Amino acid sequence: MKKRALLYFLIFTFSVFTNAQKSNISWIDARKLCVEGMGWSEGIEDFTRLPGKYKSIVRDEIWDLSRNSTGITIHFKVSGTKRIKAKWTLRMNRKDRPMHHMTEIGISGLDLYVKKNDKWVWMAVGKPTSPYKKQAFSLISNLNASESYELMLYLPLYNGVSKMMIGVDKGASLIVPPASKKKPLVFYGTSIVQGCSASRPGMVFTSMLSREFDIPVINFGFSANGRIEEYFADVMGDIEAKAYFIDCLPNMKSFEENDVKERTLILVRKLKSLQPKTPIILVENAPRWSYFYYDVNQKIFISLRKGLKGAYNELKKEFSDIQYIEGNQLFANSESTVDGVHPTDLGMYYYYETLKRITENLLQRQHYKP
Amino acid sequence: MKKRALLYFLIFTFSVFTNAQKSNISWIDARKLCVEGMGWSEGIEDFTRLPGKYKSIVRDEIWDLSRNSTGITIHFKVSGTKRIKAKWTLRMNRKDRPMHHMTEIGISGLDLYVKKNDKWVWMAVGKPTSPYKKQAFSLISNLNASESYELMLYLPLYNGVSKMMIGVDKGASLIVPPASKKKPLVFYGTSIVQGCSASRPGMVFTSMLSREFDIPVINFGFSANGRIEEYFADVMGDIEAKAYFIDCLPNMKSFEENDVKERTLILVRKLKSLQPKTPIILVENAPRWSYFYYDVNQKIFISLRKGLKGAYNELKKEFSDIQYIEGNQLFANSESTVDGVHPTDLGMYYYYETLKRITENLLQRQHYKP
């Protein structure tokens, strides 16, 4: 992964008049701040998840979904301001993105966190209110201007951002922190990984893990299109990661047990050939409670698990650092989802709790490695 | 509370042709099933929360919000069907009800639960997809027709329903269970009580309590308008309850400490004069995490708590069954809300967990009373 090293502790002080004289707000282009979660810094369009070199390789659906900004964050420090405002231009009109099981904040909005006593704490959301592309919202207006704040802004989960401006009081200082030197956790998966149906962009389980361990995350969740495809070994392998999570089963309904097994074997072996020292975690499908009433789907559901487990049983003989997460651990009860598939913040929290335990082990193990 | 006793184990069998010959679906008006959560059965419009006799007494905002169907459920048993469909007419066009921090399912949709091993388990949602009033959705299509199911359908939280039809396979049987003989829990409060921002209608903390204890709930949550008003003693006192919960502080921002205290004293004393044997629980405002950064609001927030606690300290000398819930117990962390105020399903779950403990004690105490 190429580092964004240019903007190292760059300090902007807004003491001169800018193009926003009337409102006494200074606007800065978020690209000048510390952008994380993109995986690449060159050959990639602003706030998207795959660089141009993969456009002809991935399916069109994957490419289109990679324009969604899920998991991408803007990291900055600010002092001398009471206000933080945002103007962002979406890649799709909001009215063209109807999702009845998500909030508009989750689909097209922003989510702001602050570091307090070394821990990320929620601060404010950016509500998208225009039905079209251009959005503007005052995130917070009651900061203590004599204090400084370290902030992280999450971008939309199911829409993309072509332009992102952050506004602060004129005279305020913005500091650009260096990009994290930690290797990221990389997740490849489904709509659940992409963040459906978190209420805010920061509530995807991948983002919760990122905050808990203060580690970058690259989110390759592609709604309905995470299908254990071979070329994803190249995509993931392009990023030096702390661990790779493969969490695609909910998108594999049209596949047989053996397809899942074969695809997993191909993907993992190829990824291991590219990044032999990086642990890989295979994640089973979470329970679909409504399936208890439907034998046929229940059978498909179980056969997918058998396929993944079959691959795991072979892979663990070849590699020492392949792990497996049982799906039933992911959702604690039938209240975990909004529609039987997509976790709400409650389900995301359960999901996170399970992945937190395995991540804790992974990070400690790596930490104590000589 | 007047009971809906007419429809006692009434059985409908759809073996004749109806007006839906083409689709082989029989439709039944939900008013013929067991409707719970309305508080009154006479002098009240379908699926609303206050009868006409209060129209001239309550503020207009309260009256308008009482048209919202939050907490109202349709209870029925069905066998011989693979499908359950719903057609419902909203009181407001969906496009006239924009809420960026709620899902459309929560605002205007349906939520279906099934009783399994004596426990309510989530089954399906009804997504509202038309921007106008008339909605139609197939809730579930994969039931085992040889089994019977006991079902509970929750109506929308932030819209109302003027007409509700339930469709089952032709030839199926519907059984109308008797209305619960248990006295309900009655909640008077804010948008949080009304269900903002639960992802589905069944995920309001009041509904979770209802399912956990299999007890009816009457939801008098009125978005931004739960303000400890004197006349609400008459409204609540009109319903013989197991307990009354007063949970209005988040709507009292424009009031002083002493207003809160006085209003609480007046409301509780009046309610006690009407229903002397029913416990009353005063609920503090949950933490607003973003307020840690804003001294002025934080002061208002704490003064409201002082007002309520002051009233409690006087009332507990007069009555033996007044209880108090500290607000900090309601949200476990800064991830509990979508916007600093309104709990998501995660926050609703934390809220429920705290109220569950007190409700457990209340119900046991009443159970063992001679």
XYZ file of C-alpha atoms in Angstrom:
740
model
C 0.000 0.000 0.000
C 1.364 3.379 -0.977
C 1.458 5.865 1.869
C 0.033 9.365 1.860
C 3.212 10.771 3.345
C 3.154 14.236 1.833
C 0.742 15.768 4.292
C 2.747 15.182 7.411
C 1.539 17.348 10.276
C 0.681 20.086 7.855
C -0.876 23.043 9.607
C -3.440 25.328 8.021
C -4.242 28.551 9.827
C -7.172 30.460 8.492
C -6.308 34.002 9.417
C -6.869 35.583 6.042
C -10.067 36.243 4.208
C -11.244 33.466 1.931
C -14.175 32.910 -0.367
C -16.599 32.696 2.551
C -16.287 36.160 4.040
C -19.973 36.610 4.805
C -20.347 33.566 7.002
C -16.925 33.846 8.658
C -16.298 30.262 7.731
C -13.132 28.998 6.076
C -13.507 25.991 3.822
C -10.859 23.375 3.191
C -10.864 20.590 0.633
C -10.871 17.285 2.548
C -8.288 15.857 0.107
C -5.738 18.083 1.855
C -6.446 16.364 5.184
C -5.558 12.773 6.105
C -7.753 10.479 4.017
C -7.761 6.843 5.207
C -9.552 3.696 4.098
C -8.842 4.071 0.372
C -6.153 1.402 0.078
C -4.319 3.259 -2.696
C -3.269 6.878 -3.049
C -2.328 6.826 -6.733
C -4.390 5.994 -9.797
C -7.578 6.181 -7.785
C -10.434 8.651 -7.969
C -11.215 10.725 -4.847
C -12.999 8.839 -2.049
C -13.489 5.600 -3.994
C -12.338 2.072 -3.195
C -10.680 0.632 -6.306
C -8.018 2.211 -8.534
C -8.456 2.516 -12.311
C -6.163 -0.432 -13.008
C -8.897 -2.787 -11.797
C -11.731 -1.294 -13.843
C -11.393 -3.794 -16.689
C -10.804 -6.700 -14.294
C -13.701 -6.495 -11.830
C -17.349 -6.996 -12.780
C -19.218 -3.774 -13.609
C -21.363 -4.121 -10.485
C -18.225 -4.267 -8.324
C -16.740 -1.258 -10.090
C -19.938 0.774 -9.647
C -20.190 -0.169 -5.966
C -16.518 0.691 -5.458
C -17.535 4.321 -6.139
C -19.417 4.166 -2.780
C -17.273 5.661 -0.033
C -17.942 3.165 2.766
C -15.101 2.931 5.262
C -13.318 6.037 3.963
C -12.478 8.599 6.645
C -11.106 12.120 6.875
C -8.789 12.510 9.843
C -7.796 15.964 11.155
C -7.166 18.062 14.260
C -8.757 21.418 14.842
C -8.517 24.230 17.386
C -9.906 27.742 17.668
C -13.317 26.925 16.255
C -16.790 26.557 17.696
C -18.183 25.217 14.455
C -17.535 22.397 12.028
C -19.542 22.468 8.838
C -19.572 20.192 5.829
C -20.435 20.548 2.165
C -20.318 17.365 0.153
C -21.287 16.408 -3.368
C -22.695 12.925 -3.742
C -22.020 10.790 -6.789
C -25.719 9.854 -7.020
C -28.774 12.006 -6.408
C -30.239 10.983 -3.072
C -33.665 10.510 -4.630
C -32.161 7.899 -6.981
C -30.940 5.808 -4.039
C -34.062 4.606 -2.202
C -33.328 2.053 0.531
C -36.265 1.411 2.830
C -34.215 -0.408 5.442
C -31.506 2.228 5.941
C -31.473 5.790 7.234
C -30.528 8.618 4.879
C -27.631 9.394 7.228
C -26.288 5.888 6.678
C -26.827 5.937 2.907
C -25.577 9.432 2.002
C -24.588 11.173 5.235
C -21.527 11.872 7.365
C -20.513 10.732 10.844
C -18.047 12.591 13.075
C -16.000 11.125 15.939
C -13.626 12.807 18.381
C -10.714 11.330 20.290
C -11.230 11.760 24.010
C -8.890 10.209 26.587
C -7.330 8.201 23.770
C -10.647 6.691 22.719
C -12.867 7.500 19.723
C -16.214 8.887 20.912
C -19.182 9.783 18.719
C -19.731 13.497 18.193
C -22.172 14.447 15.408
C -23.765 13.418 12.126
C -24.130 15.184 8.787
C -27.708 14.807 7.573
C -28.176 14.841 3.817
C -31.251 16.975 3.225
C -31.273 17.826 -0.469
C -32.754 15.143 -2.741
C -30.027 15.949 -5.273
C -26.235 15.623 -5.153
C -25.090 18.746 -3.306
C -25.413 18.545 0.474
C -24.571 21.027 3.219
C -24.911 20.561 6.963
C -23.597 22.124 10.140
C -22.072 19.173 11.974
C -21.492 20.904 15.307
C -21.716 24.483 16.508
C -20.892 24.275 20.195
C -17.227 23.336 20.509
C -15.030 25.033 23.058
C -12.824 27.205 20.832
C -10.015 27.228 23.400
C -9.587 23.466 23.117
C -8.253 21.335 20.298
C -10.017 18.264 18.947
C -8.773 15.262 17.030
C -11.515 14.266 14.635
C -12.464 11.508 12.216
C -15.229 12.001 9.652
C -16.800 8.939 8.028
C -18.113 9.261 4.466
C -21.402 7.761 3.136
C -21.936 3.979 3.043
C -24.200 3.555 0.018
C -23.410 6.599 -2.049
C -20.130 8.149 -3.153
C -18.569 11.553 -2.599
C -17.017 13.450 -5.493
C -16.226 16.578 -3.465
C -15.882 17.091 0.294
C -15.310 20.451 1.967
C -14.939 21.036 5.704
C -15.735 24.442 7.176
C -14.362 25.914 10.416
C -14.462 29.365 12.008
C -12.177 31.871 10.347
C -8.908 32.033 12.291
C -9.094 28.399 13.363
C -6.162 26.008 12.944
C -6.336 22.652 11.236
C -3.575 20.120 11.709
C -3.201 17.190 9.353
C -2.089 14.121 11.294
C 0.150 11.596 9.531
C -1.537 8.572 7.992
C -1.458 5.625 10.373
C 1.663 3.511 10.045
C -0.243 0.407 11.107
C -1.110 -2.124 8.448
C -4.899 -2.152 7.912
C -7.492 -4.848 8.440
C -8.919 -5.683 4.995
C -12.504 -6.957 4.634
C -13.958 -8.518 1.470
C -17.667 -9.163 1.547
C -21.297 -8.295 1.097
C -23.836 -5.595 1.827
C -23.338 -6.364 5.520
C -19.643 -5.532 5.210
C -20.530 -2.455 3.121
C -22.636 -1.254 6.045
C -26.243 -2.145 5.413
C -28.148 -1.269 7.659
C -25.963 0.772 10.032
C -27.794 3.936 11.094
C -24.677 6.106 10.654
C -21.521 5.615 8.531
C -19.425 4.978 11.648
C -21.572 2.083 12.850
C -20.429 -0.593 10.401
C -18.730 -3.391 12.368
C -15.513 -2.826 10.401
C -15.458 0.801 11.575
C -16.129 -0.234 15.175
C -13.095 -2.530 14.987
C -11.070 0.298 13.473
C -11.919 2.614 16.371
C -11.494 -0.029 19.063
C -7.974 -0.953 17.922
C -7.122 2.431 16.370
C -6.168 0.645 13.186
C -7.051 1.523 9.575
C -9.632 -0.607 7.799
C -10.115 -1.139 4.083
C -13.734 -2.002 3.329
C -14.320 -4.116 0.214
C -17.968 -4.746 0.963
C -19.934 -4.840 -2.327
C -23.672 -5.061 -1.903
C -24.929 -8.421 -3.286
C -21.640 -8.843 -5.163
C -19.127 -10.273 -2.685
C -18.765 -13.673 -4.337
C -15.265 -15.038 -3.523
C -13.919 -14.161 -6.961
C -10.381 -15.182 -7.892
C -9.242 -11.727 -9.025
C -9.933 -10.417 -5.555
C -6.729 -12.107 -4.421
C -4.851 -9.568 -6.574
C -6.917 -6.683 -5.236
C -6.430 -7.617 -1.595
C -2.873 -8.799 -2.094
C -2.033 -5.341 -3.426
C -2.492 -4.058 0.133
C -0.087 -5.061 2.880
C -2.560 -5.939 5.578
C -2.568 -6.997 9.217
C -5.231 -9.546 8.272
C -7.665 -10.365 5.462
C -11.278 -11.205 6.308
C -13.315 -13.068 3.663
C -16.997 -12.695 4.491
C -18.978 -13.409 1.302
C -21.397 -16.277 2.047
C -24.616 -14.219 2.226
C -24.031 -13.330 -1.462
C -23.482 -16.954 -2.563
C -27.096 -18.176 -2.604
C -26.948 -19.193 -6.260
C -23.839 -21.338 -5.668
C -23.479 -24.978 -4.616
C -21.482 -26.239 -1.658
C -18.649 -27.282 -3.913
C -18.484 -23.933 -5.742
C -17.990 -22.194 -2.420
C -15.282 -24.641 -1.452
C -13.425 -24.369 -4.766
C -13.661 -20.589 -4.929
C -12.395 -20.270 -1.376
C -9.459 -22.596 -2.031
C -8.496 -20.661 -5.177
C -8.827 -17.251 -3.546
C -6.977 -18.118 -0.348
C -4.135 -19.995 -2.055
C -3.597 -17.133 -4.492
C -3.729 -14.531 -1.735
C -1.291 -16.592 0.338
C 1.089 -16.773 -2.634
C 1.027 -12.962 -2.782
C 1.102 -12.283 0.966
C 2.304 -15.479 2.661
C 2.716 -13.995 6.167
C -0.711 -12.390 6.537
C -3.454 -14.210 8.459
C -6.733 -14.897 6.647
C -10.042 -15.219 8.450
C -12.989 -17.006 6.833
C -16.355 -15.773 8.097
C -19.517 -17.889 7.898
C -22.957 -16.456 7.114
C -24.830 -15.113 10.132
C -28.150 -16.819 10.984
C -31.190 -15.760 8.946
C -33.878 -16.144 11.553
C -36.773 -16.192 9.162
C -35.277 -19.234 7.459
C -36.396 -21.388 10.368
C -39.741 -21.300 8.598
C -38.497 -22.212 5.171
C -36.828 -25.568 4.627
C -35.476 -25.031 1.121
C -33.563 -21.844 1.866
C -32.381 -23.280 5.149
C -30.787 -26.111 3.177
C -29.004 -23.710 0.827
C -27.855 -21.737 3.822
C -26.309 -24.768 5.503
C -24.704 -26.040 2.279
C -22.853 -22.728 1.898
C -21.462 -23.177 5.385
C -20.370 -26.715 4.550
C -18.548 -25.427 1.470
C -16.639 -22.805 3.442
C -15.854 -25.210 6.281
C -14.655 -27.790 3.754
C -12.224 -25.275 2.291
C -11.076 -24.290 5.774
C -10.352 -27.906 6.713
C -8.062 -28.242 3.696
C -6.445 -24.845 4.051
C -5.535 -25.236 7.695
C -3.352 -28.193 6.727
C -1.473 -25.950 4.284
C -1.274 -22.722 6.274
C -0.843 -22.102 9.999
C -2.716 -18.803 10.139
C -6.118 -19.469 8.602
C -8.987 -18.917 11.013
C -12.702 -19.600 10.885
C -15.606 -17.746 12.490
C -18.853 -19.677 13.000
C -21.834 -17.690 11.723
C -24.071 -18.393 14.693
C -21.746 -16.300 16.841
C -22.402 -13.210 14.725
C -26.010 -12.406 15.631
C -27.090 -12.957 19.218
C -30.828 -13.138 18.532
C -33.666 -12.571 16.068
C -33.614 -8.826 16.840
C -30.207 -8.384 15.185
C -31.457 -7.365 11.745
C -33.894 -4.962 10.122
C -35.083 -7.473 7.498
C -33.666 -10.888 8.374
C -30.395 -10.202 6.561
C -29.016 -6.737 7.230
C -27.893 -5.927 10.756
C -29.018 -2.754 12.460
C -26.635 -1.062 14.880
C -27.627 -3.762 17.382
C -26.687 -6.555 14.975
C -23.551 -4.655 13.914
C -22.591 -4.459 17.567
C -23.014 -8.218 18.050
C -21.006 -8.831 14.852
C -18.273 -6.495 16.089
C -18.123 -8.153 19.497
C -17.383 -11.535 17.891
C -14.807 -10.152 15.467
C -13.257 -8.095 18.260
C -12.217 -11.236 20.106
C -10.446 -12.708 17.094
C -8.870 -9.349 16.166
C -7.579 -8.926 19.703
C -5.824 -12.284 19.413
C -4.463 -11.456 15.963
C -3.026 -8.118 17.029
C -1.506 -9.428 20.234
C 0.045 -12.343 18.411
C 1.557 -10.026 15.846
C 2.676 -7.610 18.541
C 4.663 -10.235 20.411
C 6.208 -11.682 17.285
C 9.971 -11.155 17.251
C -59.938 0.463 29.878
C -62.791 -0.971 27.882
C -62.089 -4.442 26.553
C -62.495 -5.639 22.986
C -64.408 -8.708 24.118
C -66.607 -9.268 21.091
C -63.993 -11.025 18.981
C -63.341 -13.919 21.293
C -61.583 -16.768 19.504
C -63.467 -15.935 16.362
C -62.458 -18.177 13.499
C -62.485 -17.119 9.863
C -62.070 -19.800 7.255
C -61.548 -18.598 3.740
C -62.951 -21.417 1.698
C -65.192 -19.378 -0.562
C -64.293 -17.074 -3.396
C -63.715 -13.477 -2.433
C -62.829 -10.302 -4.257
C -59.275 -11.501 -4.888
C -59.929 -14.502 -7.063
C -57.047 -13.919 -9.441
C -54.305 -13.974 -6.825
C -55.878 -16.692 -4.684
C -55.487 -14.421 -1.693
C -58.229 -13.725 0.826
C -58.137 -10.323 2.474
C -59.392 -9.541 5.974
C -59.825 -6.149 7.600
C -57.411 -5.987 10.565
C -60.132 -4.379 12.697
C -61.757 -7.811 12.838
C -58.624 -9.283 14.438
C -57.315 -8.545 17.949
C -56.116 -4.928 18.009
C -54.017 -4.036 21.059
C -52.197 -0.911 22.217
C -55.044 1.523 21.568
C -56.079 2.067 25.189
C -59.734 2.573 24.257
C -62.102 0.649 22.016
C -64.926 3.180 21.861
C -64.995 6.764 20.673
C -61.613 6.318 19.021
C -60.677 6.314 15.362
C -59.045 3.153 13.922
C -55.395 2.598 14.901
C -54.974 5.922 16.734
C -53.942 6.631 20.317
C -56.415 9.124 21.791
C -60.222 9.053 21.698
C -62.276 12.002 20.426
C -63.174 13.132 23.940
C -59.602 14.430 24.380
C -59.407 16.344 21.109
C -60.370 19.667 22.657
C -58.255 19.038 25.768
C -54.822 18.142 24.391
C -52.621 20.528 22.405
C -53.038 20.276 18.619
C -49.529 18.842 18.254
C -50.401 16.041 20.666
C -53.659 15.326 18.870
C -51.922 15.197 15.481
C -49.193 12.896 16.815
C -51.809 10.679 18.445
C -52.892 9.774 14.875
C -49.513 7.966 14.559
C -49.966 4.265 15.229
C -46.869 3.597 17.342
C -47.297 0.684 19.744
C -50.519 -0.549 18.114
C -50.506 -4.229 17.179
C -52.681 -6.697 15.295
C -52.707 -10.080 16.983
C -53.958 -13.212 15.170
C -53.366 -16.900 14.553
C -53.191 -18.424 11.117
C -52.903 -21.888 9.598
C -53.112 -23.351 6.097
C -51.239 -20.526 4.404
C -47.791 -20.137 2.901
C -48.205 -16.399 2.460
C -49.041 -13.371 4.544
C -49.542 -10.145 2.645
C -50.451 -6.662 3.774
C -52.163 -3.669 2.235
C -52.199 -0.548 4.370
C -53.242 3.026 3.816
C -51.124 5.603 5.609
C -52.597 8.778 7.048
C -49.773 10.842 5.524
C -48.088 10.466 2.151
C -44.679 8.961 2.741
C -43.002 11.702 0.761
C -44.453 14.257 3.211
C -42.770 12.537 6.175
C -39.006 12.943 5.599
C -36.909 11.802 8.573
C -33.222 11.451 7.805
C -32.414 9.550 10.976
C -35.053 6.810 10.637
C -35.659 4.001 8.160
C -38.825 4.055 6.049
C -39.765 0.726 7.645
C -39.688 2.396 11.059
C -41.578 5.502 9.927
C -44.337 3.983 7.772
C -43.781 0.211 7.673
C -44.945 -2.961 9.393
C -43.155 -5.479 11.583
C -44.283 -9.084 12.059
C -43.460 -11.350 15.015
C -44.310 -15.004 15.613
C -44.674 -16.873 18.896
C -42.244 -19.773 18.996
C -41.754 -21.889 22.132
C -43.765 -19.299 24.053
C -41.452 -16.443 23.023
C -42.013 -13.686 20.472
C -39.486 -14.010 17.647
C -39.040 -11.612 14.741
C -40.393 -12.865 11.400
C -40.694 -10.229 8.640
C -41.125 -6.554 7.830
C -43.528 -4.703 5.562
C -41.592 -2.198 3.471
C -43.515 0.880 2.389
C -42.508 1.459 -1.215
C -45.027 3.912 -2.656
C -44.290 7.583 -1.906
C -48.022 8.096 -1.409
C -50.506 6.693 1.111
C -51.420 3.277 -0.261
C -48.868 0.561 0.456
C -48.789 -3.140 -0.384
C -46.140 -5.678 0.529
C -45.780 -9.425 0.748
C -44.638 -9.975 4.337
C -43.727 -13.638 4.009
C -44.228 -16.267 1.348
C -42.529 -19.340 2.754
C -44.590 -20.524 5.734
C -45.238 -24.179 6.237
C -48.950 -24.397 5.421
C -49.414 -27.478 7.601
C -48.432 -25.540 10.730
C -50.259 -22.803 12.598
C -48.632 -19.556 13.638
C -49.499 -17.045 16.343
C -48.590 -13.622 14.975
C -48.304 -10.021 16.056
C -48.082 -7.222 13.512
C -46.750 -3.817 14.611
C -48.073 -0.712 12.853
C -45.954 2.330 11.798
C -44.193 4.485 14.387
C -44.222 7.931 12.751
C -47.196 7.723 10.434
C -50.763 6.540 10.961
C -52.842 3.820 9.376
C -56.399 4.506 8.222
C -56.946 1.076 6.660
C -55.159 -2.212 7.254
C -55.848 -5.429 5.324
C -54.126 -8.760 5.862
C -53.997 -11.308 3.049
C -53.595 -15.085 3.368
C -53.894 -18.001 0.948
C -57.469 -18.846 0.024
C -58.667 -21.687 2.244
C -56.492 -20.613 5.184
C -57.909 -20.221 8.706
C -57.506 -17.149 10.861
C -58.192 -17.315 14.580
C -58.737 -14.158 16.589
C -57.197 -14.571 20.034
C -58.848 -12.797 22.959
C -57.416 -9.439 23.985
C -54.927 -9.843 26.827
C -56.504 -9.729 30.260
C -53.351 -8.277 31.761
C -53.318 -4.610 32.657
C -50.947 -2.749 30.330
C -47.778 -0.806 30.969
C -48.490 2.824 30.074
C -45.689 5.118 28.848
C -45.947 8.901 28.549
C -43.034 10.586 26.843
C -41.090 11.911 23.922
C -39.891 10.952 20.454
C -37.754 8.282 22.094
C -40.873 6.692 23.593
C -42.671 7.102 20.250
C -39.898 5.043 18.669
C -37.405 7.377 17.058
C -35.053 5.921 15.713
C -35.969 2.222 15.914
C -35.262 0.514 12.579
C -38.544 -1.422 12.661
C -41.846 -0.742 14.481
C -41.223 -3.638 16.882
C -37.877 -2.311 18.093
C -39.125 0.483 20.359
C -38.062 -0.298 23.938
C -41.723 -0.279 25.010
C -42.463 -3.024 22.471
C -39.460 -5.050 23.606
C -40.825 -4.914 27.174
C -44.245 -5.929 25.873
C -42.810 -9.007 24.170
C -40.498 -9.936 27.031
C -43.315 -9.934 29.594
C -46.134 -10.755 27.152
C -48.006 -7.751 28.471
C -49.860 -5.049 26.526
C -48.274 -1.617 26.286
C -49.935 1.719 25.639
C -47.505 4.125 23.992
C -48.144 7.821 24.659
C -44.880 8.967 23.121
C -45.397 12.293 21.358
C -42.426 13.514 19.361
C -41.073 16.748 20.953
C -44.357 17.163 22.859
C -44.123 14.999 25.984
C -44.041 17.844 28.503
C -45.485 16.556 31.801
C -48.828 18.268 31.219
C -51.488 18.141 33.930
C -54.285 16.866 31.694
C -52.235 13.786 30.969
C -53.179 12.518 34.429
C -56.760 12.204 33.123
C -55.624 10.513 29.931
C -53.437 7.961 31.696
C -55.808 7.581 34.635
C -58.502 6.558 32.161
C -56.552 3.325 31.625
C -56.220 0.775 34.420
C -52.538 0.059 34.191
C -49.959 -2.219 35.753
C -47.657 0.798 35.951
C -47.306 4.318 34.556
C -43.934 5.463 33.228
C -43.338 9.226 32.918
C -40.405 9.810 30.592
C -40.629 13.390 29.318
C -37.371 15.174 30.250
C -35.784 15.259 26.777
C -38.734 17.440 25.675
C -38.376 19.902 28.588
C -35.375 21.927 27.369
C -37.278 25.228 27.499
C -38.277 24.654 31.133
C -36.502 25.501 34.394
C -35.679 23.072 37.177
C -38.619 24.252 39.220
C -41.105 23.944 36.323
C -40.153 20.311 35.958
C -40.561 19.735 39.676
C -43.948 21.472 39.896
C -45.328 19.798 36.770
C -44.228 16.397 38.009
C -45.799 16.939 41.430
C -49.092 18.056 39.878
C -49.200 15.210 37.349
C -48.280 12.441 39.785
C -50.587 13.620 42.587
C -53.502 13.876 40.175
C -52.765 10.489 38.644
C -52.475 8.988 42.137
C -55.853 10.475 43.068
C -57.357 8.681 40.049
C -55.420 5.398 40.331
C -54.046 5.234 43.875
C -52.813 1.630 43.695
C -50.796 1.837 40.487
C -47.005 2.305 40.660
C -45.504 5.303 38.877
C -41.963 5.323 37.506
C -40.174 8.604 36.810
C -37.523 8.287 34.103
C -34.593 10.718 33.831
C -33.196 11.934 30.498
C -30.580 9.641 28.958
C -27.091 11.108 28.478
C -26.552 13.334 25.431
C -22.959 12.545 24.651
C -22.341 15.531 22.473
C -23.245 17.802 25.369
C -19.896 17.053 26.979
C -18.596 19.654 24.557
C -21.161 22.300 25.314
C -21.345 23.728 28.797
C -24.583 25.689 28.477
C -26.731 22.804 27.297
C -25.082 20.506 29.788
C -26.285 22.840 32.542
C -29.866 22.786 31.250
C -29.658 19.034 31.005
C -28.587 18.623 34.619
C -31.145 21.140 35.916
C -33.943 19.098 34.365
C -32.678 16.075 36.252
C -32.596 18.072 39.486
C -36.209 19.120 38.933
C -37.387 15.553 38.442
C -35.333 14.243 41.357
C -36.677 17.036 43.571
C -40.237 15.983 42.754
C -39.360 12.348 43.381
C -37.913 13.140 46.818
C -41.197 14.796 47.842
C -43.445 12.189 46.231
C -41.763 9.199 47.826
C -42.747 10.600 51.224
C -46.388 10.659 50.096
C -46.585 7.406 48.121
C -44.901 4.048 48.651
C -44.777 3.008 45.003
C -43.022 5.830 43.192
C -39.785 4.781 41.547
C -36.967 6.641 39.832
C -34.673 5.583 36.992
C -31.334 7.392 36.650
C -30.749 8.547 33.074
C -27.130 7.428 32.900
C -28.322 3.824 33.105
C -30.298 4.186 29.873
C -27.521 4.479 27.280
C -24.415 2.378 27.788
C -22.119 4.433 25.543
C -21.816 7.158 22.913
C -22.822 4.669 20.198
C -26.375 4.418 21.543
C -27.942 7.057 19.308
C -28.105 8.058 15.653
C -27.867 11.799 16.363
C -27.034 12.284 20.038
C -30.686 12.102 21.084
C -32.590 9.313 19.341
C -31.593 5.738 20.113
C -31.015 3.266 17.326
C -31.900 -0.372 17.926
C -28.679 -0.583 19.935
C -29.692 2.306 22.186
C -33.263 0.988 22.355
C -31.842 -2.317 23.534
C -29.807 -0.646 26.299
C -32.902 1.381 27.311
C -34.984 -1.790 27.382
C -32.416 -3.673 29.462
C -32.602 -1.035 32.197
C -36.398 -0.818 32.162
C -36.623 -4.604 32.067
C -35.040 -4.880 35.493
C -37.519 -2.478 37.091
C -40.462 -4.030 35.214
C -39.443 -7.476 36.398
C -39.549 -6.255 39.985
C -42.872 -4.490 39.456
C -44.552 -7.537 37.958
C -43.197 -9.931 40.554
C -44.202 -7.630 43.369
C -47.703 -7.345 41.976
C -47.802 -11.088 41.417
C -47.060 -11.868 45.044
C -49.400 -9.222 46.383
C -52.275 -10.852 48.282
